[in-house]
Amino acid sequence: MSPSAPSAPAASTSAPSGRPDGPSPEELASRGDTRSQRPTSDAFRSFIAAGWDDAVPAAERRAVADFTPARRDALVRALPRTRIVLPAGVLKTRSNDTDYPFRPDTAFAYYGGLGTDEEPDSVLVVEPDAEDPQQATATYFFKPRAGFDSTEFYADSTYGELWVGRRPTLAEVEARLGIACRHIDELRDALAKDVGAQLSLTVMPGVDPSIEAMVSEIREQNGLPGGDDAVAEADRLAEAASEQRLVKDEHEVAQMREAVAATIRGFEDVVRRLPDAVAHARGERVIEGAFNAVARAEGNAVGYETIAASGAHAGTLHWIRNDGPVREGDLVLVDAGVEVDSLYTADITRTLPVSGTFSPRQREVYEAVLEAADAAFAVARPGTRFRELHAAAMQVIARHLEQWGLLPGTAEESLAESGQKHRRWMVHGTSHHLGMDVHDCAKARREMYLDAELVPGMVFTIEPGLYFQATDLLIPEDFRGIGVRIEDDVLVTESGVENLSAALPRTADEVEAWMASLR
């Protein structure tokens, strides 16, 4: 458990001479912090401020900086005559004075080029260029590093370098991102300039309440409408940002390939650890831990909570408790993805026989799901509508359920809009877009998502499944407790699609041989 410290007011980057400002022990106590043991003597402050190497490391321009200008240009064309405010977000409390690891808002990262845990409480502002409104001008506002003689340096557990590590200067971030940078204290005045007569002002909703309140106040002060009109403008921003990510650029595709490759290595470690999982009372946690270790070693984190669902738990679609045993003879459904430092994530599912070999009934269900996935792959190409992937998979699922005698009627009757009884055993959709968010582009309009035609650069999943609950009395006993999902990550190309996760075995025979080779 890490130590704790009171937050203290930050000094400016170039701290003034003399004693820096800082709260006294009495002030800290009055704020409710009765645990502070921070030294406050002049001797301590003078001593801790001296003798540090203040060399500034070289700041290399990030590869993403070559792609973000075009993204911002497209955004200002979608929302003309508008100053767009994209907050990174705030730290979220996990318990008392400890926070969850920070992950910036997706739109902020997409348009700015930051990733990992960069940079809580900061804001990216994008607006039309004064001379050419079809192009964007961007300014990034954040809290740069403070001086060594500031209270922040040693006492602020949110920003202090002794607590969170070295923080960058404005010049360093400008060099990395190719964006003009200013101190966060200058944000309000910058947002208010020329608002009303020349520019509207809107903010990405649901990210940072304090920035939303600031924007609302500035709008009101400058005669812009509030209420439903302001909400509609913010919602249009969220919609536009989602729709722009439907087609990935070259940099994004490269990041997706990295995320998939790391995820495949995570699955390999899962297979290696299956004997340990069987031996442990909470073997699902062993599987989760094996994958998550790879995600942290090779990426930023997992892109979503790992599903390690053994036996009947596979019927719970978002089983993330992962506290059950892993038994020989069962299947274990592992749905997991590595999020790389740029925040792009993979999303892959494989259903594995714990013993290394499928039983006849398990194999039968597995191969039905694989056939459904292959049917979706067969129709996936430019010009196909996104919803047609699901329809193709459902044709196969319904047919197998009819053959097994599980449908109360024919597959054709079930596939009709008035039927849908086959969906009892697969209630989710077959595909979703994938990128920085595991369910990417979720604010896009229906006509841009489900009803849209596939175009090159789209990345999405194909993931049919069959889930036979252990308590389902409408099916034979040998089906009960079997849950299978096969999920791959797919890139649309000029001529068809590429299965980005094809290196991870898919057929039953390939899965058994692969598992044997690793164990």
PDB file of C-alpha atoms in Angstrom, residues 3 14 34 116 196 230 298 309 314 348 399 503-504:
ATOM      1  CA  PRO A   3       1.819   6.129   1.606  1.00  0.00           C
ATOM      2  CA  SER A  14       9.361  29.060 -12.081  1.00  0.00           C
ATOM      3  CA  THR A  34      -5.300  14.476  10.882  1.00  0.00           C
ATOM      4  CA  THR A 116      -1.354   5.728 -20.931  1.00  0.00           C
ATOM      5  CA  GLY A 196     -20.678  34.576 -28.907  1.00  0.00           C
ATOM      6  CA  ALA A 230     -26.263  23.422 -25.207  1.00  0.00           C
ATOM      7  CA  GLU A 298       3.628  -5.440 -22.868  1.00  0.00           C
ATOM      8  CA  ALA A 309     -15.452 -18.194 -17.458  1.00  0.00           C
ATOM      9  CA  ALA A 314     -19.457 -19.258 -19.673  1.00  0.00           C
ATOM     10  CA  ILE A 348     -10.369 -11.730 -28.697  1.00  0.00           C
ATOM     11  CA  ARG A 399     -30.079 -24.115 -38.434  1.00  0.00           C
ATOM     12  CA  ALA A 503      -2.488 -16.343 -35.738  1.00  0.00           C
ATOM     13  CA  LEU A 504      -4.525 -17.601 -32.791  1.00  0.00           C
TER      14      LEU A 504
END
